[in-house]
Coordinates of C-alpha atoms and ligand atoms in Angstrom, one line a residue:
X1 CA 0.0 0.0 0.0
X2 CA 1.4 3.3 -0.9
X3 CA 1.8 5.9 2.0
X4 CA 0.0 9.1 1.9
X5 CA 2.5 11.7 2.8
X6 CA 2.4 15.3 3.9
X7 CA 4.8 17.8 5.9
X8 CA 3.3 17.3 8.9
X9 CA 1.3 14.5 10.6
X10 CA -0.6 14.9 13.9
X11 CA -1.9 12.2 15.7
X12 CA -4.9 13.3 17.8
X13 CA -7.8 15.4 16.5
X14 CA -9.1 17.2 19.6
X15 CA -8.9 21.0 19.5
X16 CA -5.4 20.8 19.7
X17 CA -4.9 18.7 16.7
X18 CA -8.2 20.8 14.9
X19 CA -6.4 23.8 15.5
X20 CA -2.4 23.1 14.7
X21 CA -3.7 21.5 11.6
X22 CA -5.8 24.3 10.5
X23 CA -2.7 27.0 11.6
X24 CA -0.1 25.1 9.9
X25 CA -2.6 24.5 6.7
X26 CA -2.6 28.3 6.8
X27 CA 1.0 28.5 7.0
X28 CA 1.2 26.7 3.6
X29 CA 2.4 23.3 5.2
X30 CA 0.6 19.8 4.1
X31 CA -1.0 18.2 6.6
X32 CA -2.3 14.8 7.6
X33 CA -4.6 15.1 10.9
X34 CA -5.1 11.4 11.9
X35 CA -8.4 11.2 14.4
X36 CA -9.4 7.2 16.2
X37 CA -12.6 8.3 16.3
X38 CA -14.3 11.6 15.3
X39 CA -12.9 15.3 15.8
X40 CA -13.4 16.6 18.7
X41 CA -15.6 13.8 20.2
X42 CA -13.1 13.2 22.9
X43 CA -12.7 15.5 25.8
X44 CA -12.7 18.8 23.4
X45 CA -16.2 18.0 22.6
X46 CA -17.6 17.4 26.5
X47 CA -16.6 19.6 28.4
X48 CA -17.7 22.5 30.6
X49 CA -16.7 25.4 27.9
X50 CA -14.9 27.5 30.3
X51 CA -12.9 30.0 28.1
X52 CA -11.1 31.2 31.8
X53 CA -7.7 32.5 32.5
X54 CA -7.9 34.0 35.8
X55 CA -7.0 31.4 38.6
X56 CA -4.4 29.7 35.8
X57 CA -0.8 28.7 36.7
X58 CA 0.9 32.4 36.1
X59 CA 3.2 31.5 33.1
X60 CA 0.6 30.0 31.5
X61 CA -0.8 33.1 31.1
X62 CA 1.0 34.3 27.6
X63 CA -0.4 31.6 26.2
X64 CA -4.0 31.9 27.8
X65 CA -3.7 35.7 26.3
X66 CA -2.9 34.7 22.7
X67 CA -5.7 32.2 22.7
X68 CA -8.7 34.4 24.2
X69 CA -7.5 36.8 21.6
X70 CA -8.1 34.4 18.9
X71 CA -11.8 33.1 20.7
X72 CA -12.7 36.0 19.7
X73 CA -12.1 36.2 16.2
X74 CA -12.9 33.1 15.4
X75 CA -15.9 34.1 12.5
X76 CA -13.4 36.1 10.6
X77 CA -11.3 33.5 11.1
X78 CA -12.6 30.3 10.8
X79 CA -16.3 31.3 9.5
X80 CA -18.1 29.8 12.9
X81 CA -18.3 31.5 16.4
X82 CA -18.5 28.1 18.5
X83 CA -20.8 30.2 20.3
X84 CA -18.2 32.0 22.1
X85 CA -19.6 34.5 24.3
X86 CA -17.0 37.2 26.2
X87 CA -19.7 37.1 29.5
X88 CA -16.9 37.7 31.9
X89 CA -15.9 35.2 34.6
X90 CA -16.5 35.6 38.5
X91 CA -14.9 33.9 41.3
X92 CA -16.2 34.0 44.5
X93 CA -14.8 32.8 47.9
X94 CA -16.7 32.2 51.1
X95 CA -14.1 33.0 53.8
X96 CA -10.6 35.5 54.1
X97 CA -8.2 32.8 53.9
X98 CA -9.4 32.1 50.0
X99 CA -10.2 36.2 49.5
X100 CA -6.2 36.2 50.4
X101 CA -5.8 33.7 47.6
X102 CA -8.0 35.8 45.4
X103 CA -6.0 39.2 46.3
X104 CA -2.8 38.2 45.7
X105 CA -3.3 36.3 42.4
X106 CA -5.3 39.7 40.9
X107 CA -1.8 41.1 41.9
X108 CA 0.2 38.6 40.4
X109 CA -1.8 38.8 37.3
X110 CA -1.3 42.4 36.4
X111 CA 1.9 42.3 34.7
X112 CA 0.7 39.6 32.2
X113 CA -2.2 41.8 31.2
X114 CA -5.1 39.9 33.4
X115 CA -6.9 42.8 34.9
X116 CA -9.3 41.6 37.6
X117 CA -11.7 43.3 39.7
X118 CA -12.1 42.6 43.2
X119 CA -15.4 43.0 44.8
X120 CA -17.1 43.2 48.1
X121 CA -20.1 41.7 49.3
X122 CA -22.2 44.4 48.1
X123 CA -21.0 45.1 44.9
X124 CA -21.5 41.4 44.1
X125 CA -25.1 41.2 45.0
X126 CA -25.9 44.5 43.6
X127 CA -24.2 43.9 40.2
X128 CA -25.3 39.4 40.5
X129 CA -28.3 39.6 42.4
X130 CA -28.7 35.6 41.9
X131 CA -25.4 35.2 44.0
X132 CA -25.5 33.7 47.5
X133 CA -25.4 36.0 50.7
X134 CA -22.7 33.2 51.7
X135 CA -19.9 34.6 49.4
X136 CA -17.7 37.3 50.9
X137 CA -16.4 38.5 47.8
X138 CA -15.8 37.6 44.4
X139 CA -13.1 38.3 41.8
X140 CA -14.3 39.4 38.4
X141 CA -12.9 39.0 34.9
X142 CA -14.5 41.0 32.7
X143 CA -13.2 39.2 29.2
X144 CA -13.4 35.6 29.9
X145 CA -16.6 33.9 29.1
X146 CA -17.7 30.3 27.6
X147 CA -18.0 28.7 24.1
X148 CA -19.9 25.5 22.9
X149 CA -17.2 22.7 23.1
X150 CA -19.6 20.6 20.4
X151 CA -19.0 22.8 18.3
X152 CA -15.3 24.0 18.2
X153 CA -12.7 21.3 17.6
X154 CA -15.3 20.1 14.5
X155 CA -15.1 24.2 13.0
X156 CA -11.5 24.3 13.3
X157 CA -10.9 21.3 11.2
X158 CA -13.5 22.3 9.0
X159 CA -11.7 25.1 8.0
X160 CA -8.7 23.1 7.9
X161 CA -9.7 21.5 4.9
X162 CA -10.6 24.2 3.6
X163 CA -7.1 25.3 3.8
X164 CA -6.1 22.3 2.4
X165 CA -4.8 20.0 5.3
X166 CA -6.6 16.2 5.4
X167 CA -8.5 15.2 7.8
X168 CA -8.8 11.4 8.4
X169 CA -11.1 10.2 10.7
X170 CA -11.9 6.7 12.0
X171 CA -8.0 6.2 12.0
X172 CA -6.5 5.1 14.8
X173 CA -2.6 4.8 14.9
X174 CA -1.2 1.6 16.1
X175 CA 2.3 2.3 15.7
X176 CA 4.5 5.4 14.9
X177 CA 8.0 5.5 14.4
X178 CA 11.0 7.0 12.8
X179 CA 12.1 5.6 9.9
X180 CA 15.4 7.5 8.3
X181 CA 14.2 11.1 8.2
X182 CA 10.3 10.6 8.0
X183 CA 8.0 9.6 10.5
X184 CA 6.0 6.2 9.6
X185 CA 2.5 5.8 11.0
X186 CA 0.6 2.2 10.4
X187 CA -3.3 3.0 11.4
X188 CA -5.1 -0.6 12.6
X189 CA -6.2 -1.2 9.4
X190 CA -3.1 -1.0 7.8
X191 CA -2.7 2.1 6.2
X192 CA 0.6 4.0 6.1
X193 CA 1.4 7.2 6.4
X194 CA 4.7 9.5 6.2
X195 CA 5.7 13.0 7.3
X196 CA 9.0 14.5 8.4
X197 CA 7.5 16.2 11.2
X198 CA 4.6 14.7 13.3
X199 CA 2.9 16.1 16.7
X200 CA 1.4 14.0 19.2
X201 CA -1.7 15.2 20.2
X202 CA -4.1 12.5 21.3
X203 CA -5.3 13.7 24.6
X204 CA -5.5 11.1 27.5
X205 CA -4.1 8.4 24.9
X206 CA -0.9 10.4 24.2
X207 CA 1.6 8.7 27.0
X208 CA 1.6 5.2 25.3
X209 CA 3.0 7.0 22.2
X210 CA 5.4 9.4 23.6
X211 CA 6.8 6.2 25.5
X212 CA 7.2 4.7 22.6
X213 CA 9.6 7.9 21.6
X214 CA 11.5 7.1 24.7
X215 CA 10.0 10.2 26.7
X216 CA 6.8 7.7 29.1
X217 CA 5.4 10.3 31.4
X218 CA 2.8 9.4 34.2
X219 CA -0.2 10.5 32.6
X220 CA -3.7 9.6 34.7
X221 CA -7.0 9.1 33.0
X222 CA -9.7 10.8 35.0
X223 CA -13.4 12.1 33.9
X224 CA -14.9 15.8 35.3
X225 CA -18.4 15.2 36.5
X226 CA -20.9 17.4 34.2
X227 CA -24.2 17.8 34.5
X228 CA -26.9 20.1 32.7
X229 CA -30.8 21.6 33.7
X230 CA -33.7 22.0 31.8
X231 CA -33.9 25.4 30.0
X232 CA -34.7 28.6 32.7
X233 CA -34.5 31.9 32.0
X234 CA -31.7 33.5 30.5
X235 CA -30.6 35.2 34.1
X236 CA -26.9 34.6 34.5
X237 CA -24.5 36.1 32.1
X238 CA -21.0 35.4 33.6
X239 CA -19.4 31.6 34.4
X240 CA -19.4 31.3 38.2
X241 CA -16.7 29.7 39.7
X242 CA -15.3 29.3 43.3
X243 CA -12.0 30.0 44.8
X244 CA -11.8 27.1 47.7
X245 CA -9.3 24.6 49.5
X246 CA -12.1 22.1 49.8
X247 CA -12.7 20.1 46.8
X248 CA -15.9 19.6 47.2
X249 CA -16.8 23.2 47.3
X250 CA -15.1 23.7 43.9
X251 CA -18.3 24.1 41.8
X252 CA -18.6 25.9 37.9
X253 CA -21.6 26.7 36.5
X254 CA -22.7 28.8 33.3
X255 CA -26.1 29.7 32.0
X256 CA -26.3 29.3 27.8
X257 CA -28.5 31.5 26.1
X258 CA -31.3 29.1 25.4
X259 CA -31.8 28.9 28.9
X260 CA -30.2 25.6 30.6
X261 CA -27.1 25.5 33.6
X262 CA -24.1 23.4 32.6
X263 CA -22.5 22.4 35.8
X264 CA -19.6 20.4 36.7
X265 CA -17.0 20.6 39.7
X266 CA -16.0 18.6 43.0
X267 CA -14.1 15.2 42.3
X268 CA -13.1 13.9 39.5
X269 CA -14.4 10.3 38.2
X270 CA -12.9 7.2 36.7
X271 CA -12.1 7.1 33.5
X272 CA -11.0 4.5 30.6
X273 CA -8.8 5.1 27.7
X274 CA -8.8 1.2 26.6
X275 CA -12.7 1.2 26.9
X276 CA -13.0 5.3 25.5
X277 CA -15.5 6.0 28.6
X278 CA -15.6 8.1 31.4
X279 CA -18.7 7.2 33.8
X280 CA -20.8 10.3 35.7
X281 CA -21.2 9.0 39.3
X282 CA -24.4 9.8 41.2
X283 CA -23.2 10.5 44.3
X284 CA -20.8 13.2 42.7
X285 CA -24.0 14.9 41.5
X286 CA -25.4 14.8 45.1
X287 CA -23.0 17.0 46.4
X288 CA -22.9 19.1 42.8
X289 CA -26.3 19.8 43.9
X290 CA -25.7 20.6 46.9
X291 CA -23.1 23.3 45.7
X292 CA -25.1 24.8 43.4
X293 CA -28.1 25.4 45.3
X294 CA -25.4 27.1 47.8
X295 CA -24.0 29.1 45.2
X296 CA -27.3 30.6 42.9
X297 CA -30.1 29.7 45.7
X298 CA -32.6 30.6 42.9
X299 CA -31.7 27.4 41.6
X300 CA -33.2 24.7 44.6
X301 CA -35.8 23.6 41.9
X302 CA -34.3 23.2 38.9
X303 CA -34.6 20.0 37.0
X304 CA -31.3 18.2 35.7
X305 CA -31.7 16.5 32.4
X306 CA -28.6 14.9 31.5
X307 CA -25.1 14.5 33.5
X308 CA -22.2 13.0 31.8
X309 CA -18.0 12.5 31.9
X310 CA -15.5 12.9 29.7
X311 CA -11.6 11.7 29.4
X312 CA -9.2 14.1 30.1
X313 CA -5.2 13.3 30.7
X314 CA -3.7 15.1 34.1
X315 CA 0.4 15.1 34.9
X316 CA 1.4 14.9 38.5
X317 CA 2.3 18.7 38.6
X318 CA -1.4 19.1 36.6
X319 CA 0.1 21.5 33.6
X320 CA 0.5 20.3 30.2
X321 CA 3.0 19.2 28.0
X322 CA 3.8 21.0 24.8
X323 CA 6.8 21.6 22.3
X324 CA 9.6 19.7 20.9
X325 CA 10.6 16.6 22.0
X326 CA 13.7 16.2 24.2
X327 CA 15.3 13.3 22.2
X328 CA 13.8 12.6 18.8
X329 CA 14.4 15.8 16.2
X330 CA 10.9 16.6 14.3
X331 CA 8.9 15.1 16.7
X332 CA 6.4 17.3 18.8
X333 CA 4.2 17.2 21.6
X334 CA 1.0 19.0 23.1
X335 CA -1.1 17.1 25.4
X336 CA -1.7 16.3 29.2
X337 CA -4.2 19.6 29.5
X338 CA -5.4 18.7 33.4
X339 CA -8.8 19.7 32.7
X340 CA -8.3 23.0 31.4
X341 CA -7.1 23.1 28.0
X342 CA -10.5 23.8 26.2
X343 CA -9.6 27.6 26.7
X344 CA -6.3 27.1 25.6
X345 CA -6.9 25.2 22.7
X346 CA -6.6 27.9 20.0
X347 CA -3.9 29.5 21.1
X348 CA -1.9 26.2 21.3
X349 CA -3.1 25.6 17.9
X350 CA -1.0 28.4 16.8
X351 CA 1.8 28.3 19.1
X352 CA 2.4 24.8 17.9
X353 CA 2.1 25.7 14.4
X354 CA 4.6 28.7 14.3
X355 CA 6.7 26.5 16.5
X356 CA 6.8 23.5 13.5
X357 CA 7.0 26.2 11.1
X358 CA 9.8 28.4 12.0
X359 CA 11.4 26.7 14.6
X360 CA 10.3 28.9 17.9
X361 CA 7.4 30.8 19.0
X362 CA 6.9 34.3 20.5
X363 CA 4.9 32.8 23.3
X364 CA 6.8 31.4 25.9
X365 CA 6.0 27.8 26.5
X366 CA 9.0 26.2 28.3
X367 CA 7.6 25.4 31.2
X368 CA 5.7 22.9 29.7
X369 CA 8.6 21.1 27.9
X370 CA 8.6 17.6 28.8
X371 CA 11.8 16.9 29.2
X372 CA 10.5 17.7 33.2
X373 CA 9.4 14.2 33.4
X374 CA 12.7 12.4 31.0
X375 CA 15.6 14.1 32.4
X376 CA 17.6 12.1 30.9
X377 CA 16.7 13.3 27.7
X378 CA 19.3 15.1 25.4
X379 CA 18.0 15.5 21.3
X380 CA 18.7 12.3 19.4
X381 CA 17.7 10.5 16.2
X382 CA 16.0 7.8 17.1
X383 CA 14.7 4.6 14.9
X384 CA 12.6 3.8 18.1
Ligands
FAD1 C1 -15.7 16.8 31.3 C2 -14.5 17.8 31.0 C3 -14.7 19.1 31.4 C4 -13.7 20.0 31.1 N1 -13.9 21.4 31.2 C5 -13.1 22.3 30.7 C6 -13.3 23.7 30.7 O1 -14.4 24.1 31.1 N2 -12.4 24.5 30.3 C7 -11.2 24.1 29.8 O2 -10.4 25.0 29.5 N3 -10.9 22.8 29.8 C8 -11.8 21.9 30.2 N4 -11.5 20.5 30.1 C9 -10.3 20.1 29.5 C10 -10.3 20.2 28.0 O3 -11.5 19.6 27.5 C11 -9.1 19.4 27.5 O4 -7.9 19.8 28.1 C12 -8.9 19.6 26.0 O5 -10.1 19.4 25.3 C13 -7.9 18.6 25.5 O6 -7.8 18.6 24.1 P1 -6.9 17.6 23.3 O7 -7.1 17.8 21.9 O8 -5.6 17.6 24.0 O9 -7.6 16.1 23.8 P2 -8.9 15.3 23.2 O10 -10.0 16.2 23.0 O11 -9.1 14.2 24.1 O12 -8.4 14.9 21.8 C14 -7.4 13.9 21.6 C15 -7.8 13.0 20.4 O13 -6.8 12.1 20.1 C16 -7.5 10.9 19.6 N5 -6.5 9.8 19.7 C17 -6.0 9.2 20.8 N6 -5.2 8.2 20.4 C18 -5.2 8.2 19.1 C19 -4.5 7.3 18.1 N7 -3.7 6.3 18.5 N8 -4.7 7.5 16.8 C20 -5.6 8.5 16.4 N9 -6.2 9.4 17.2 C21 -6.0 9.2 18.6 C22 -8.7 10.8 20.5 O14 -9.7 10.0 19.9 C23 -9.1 12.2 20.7 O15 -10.1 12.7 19.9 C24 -12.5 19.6 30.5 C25 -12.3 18.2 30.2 C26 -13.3 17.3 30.5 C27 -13.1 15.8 30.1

């Protein structure tokens, strides 16, 4: 069988795939985007839609900034919103010790553009009459907001074809390796493909394949507990979140404008790469419940229609990995998101792309290399 070849493949079609292809495609480069199952069916397309960056690991921020720049100019850019709405974010905290954390963080902030408002008791429940008396103040972004994760990973590789980059789904690499100076990918059905350059970005599946690159990291499979009302009136324009020690208490919530609360929060669930499912566990929902009633009290009654998981990859120090490999020379990675990368997703679309294309990126992104987990890395070529 011949091999279909391109300049670059990527192995993963999530929204970090969708996007690198559809950046690169734009950057005149050939690409193969190889998908197991469907774009963005994965954790991209189930989950919450938080497009956040306050409460994000500080050097993360550069990155957070270029992507929320390009949520919104997504129609001009890719012909489809996602639904992306700039609602602004709040975080509120229910004692001093987590109004401390929420101080000091709008501080830290500043210099990487993040302006954040602090505000009292009052000014909350004046400005978000819905919020409980319970919260002692809140910490407001005014920029962030939510987006349909159905709907974006699928655009972005939708107007990657249409910049010329091929999209395979229902292609599921078995083996990848480096043959000479290409990368040789045999799917399970036995098709080949080639490319000098490839990117591994398969989500919560991406560890067996970096392992087999000589670079395993310890990468845990766990599902977010989500969970959605009947439609309400449209009431609640920003995402609520809440700044807390306790797990439990960690509850999001967002009102879409047809009217229904997506919800999600507290402890994670189990999750399955082998099996592809992620299972929503009642007694999660209990406490959810619980938490959300605490949080918009307005919202005791509210009928829940549908709760569900998703699988999402988390590293011990829960930030992702993304750039070149430490050992093997064309190879590139950008996975291991910890349950936030739906905001980033964009931006690392583009980062990854000017990164393959000219070799570095004006966005810092080297605390993510992950030569933190294979210190005994050093670039070779490698046939393995
Ligand atoms: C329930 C839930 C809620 C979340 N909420 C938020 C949120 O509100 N805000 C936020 O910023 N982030 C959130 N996240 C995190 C965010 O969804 C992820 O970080 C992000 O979607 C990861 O994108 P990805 O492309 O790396 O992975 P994925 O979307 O998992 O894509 C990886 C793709 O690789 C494919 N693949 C794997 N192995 C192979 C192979 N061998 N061959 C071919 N294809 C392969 C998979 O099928 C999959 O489609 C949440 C995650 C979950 C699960």
């Amino acid at each position: 069988m011949k091999p279909l070849a391109a300049d670059v493949m990527i192995v993963g079609g999530g929204l970090m795939g969708a996007a690198t292809a559809f950046f690169l495609a734009r950057r005149g480069r050939s690409v193969l985007l190889l998908e197991q199952g469907m774009i963005g069916q994965q954790a991209s397309g189930v989950n919450f839609g938080n497009v956040r960056r306050q409460g994000r690991f500080l050097p993360q921020l550069p990155l957070a900034n270029r992507s929320r720049e390009i949520w919104g100019r997504l129609p001009s850019l890719i012909g489809e919103d996602a639904e992306f709405l700039a609602s602004g974010h709040i975080r509120i905290c229910y004692n001093r010790e987590s109004l401390g954390v929420l101080e000091q963080y709008a501080e830290d902030a500043r210099p990487y553009g993040l302006d954040l408002e602090l505000m009292s008791a009052n000014a909350l429940r004046s400005r978000f009459p819905f919020l409980t008396s319970e919260a002692i103040a809140g910490s407001y972004s005014p920029h962030d907001g939510h987006a349909n994760p159905r709907l974006a990973a699928p655009a972005f590789a939708r107007a990657a074809v249409r910049a010329g980059a091929h999209v395979l789904e229902a292609t599921e690499v078995a083996e990848i390796q480096k043959v000479g100076e290409d990368f040789e990918a045999v799917a399970t059905d036995g098709r080949i493909f080639r490319a000098p350059v490839a990117m591994i970005s398969a989500g919560a599946w991406a560890g067996r394949l970096s392992a087999r690159f000589g670079e395993p990291v310890d990468l845990v499979a766990r599902g977010p507990q989500m969970a959605v009302t009947e439609p309400l009136p449209y009431r609640i324009e920003p995402v609520i979140g809440v700044c807390t020690k306790v797990t439990e208490e960690g509850l999001y919530l967002r009102q879409v404008k047809r009217g229904s609360i997506v919800f999600g929060g507290g402890d994670r669930g189990p999750a399955d790469p082998g099996t592809r499912r992620a299972y929503a566990l009642p007694e999660r929902l209990e406490s959810q419940v619980r938490q959300i009633r605490r949080i918009v009290p307005a919202l005791a009654n509210a009928h829940i229609i549908r709760t569900w998981s998703g699988i999402e990859g988390y590293l011990p120090d829960d930030i992702p990995i993304m750039g070149p490999s430490a050992r093997v020379s064309g190879l590139y990675y950008a996975f291991g998101f910890c349950g936030h990368g739906f905001q980033l997703g964009p931006g690392v679309g583009d980062v990854m792309a000017e990164l393959i294309d000219r070799g570095e990126t004006t966005t810092p992104i080297e605390p993510f290399s992950i030569s933190r987990f294979a210190p005994n890395g050093g670039l070779q070529d490698s046939d393995s």
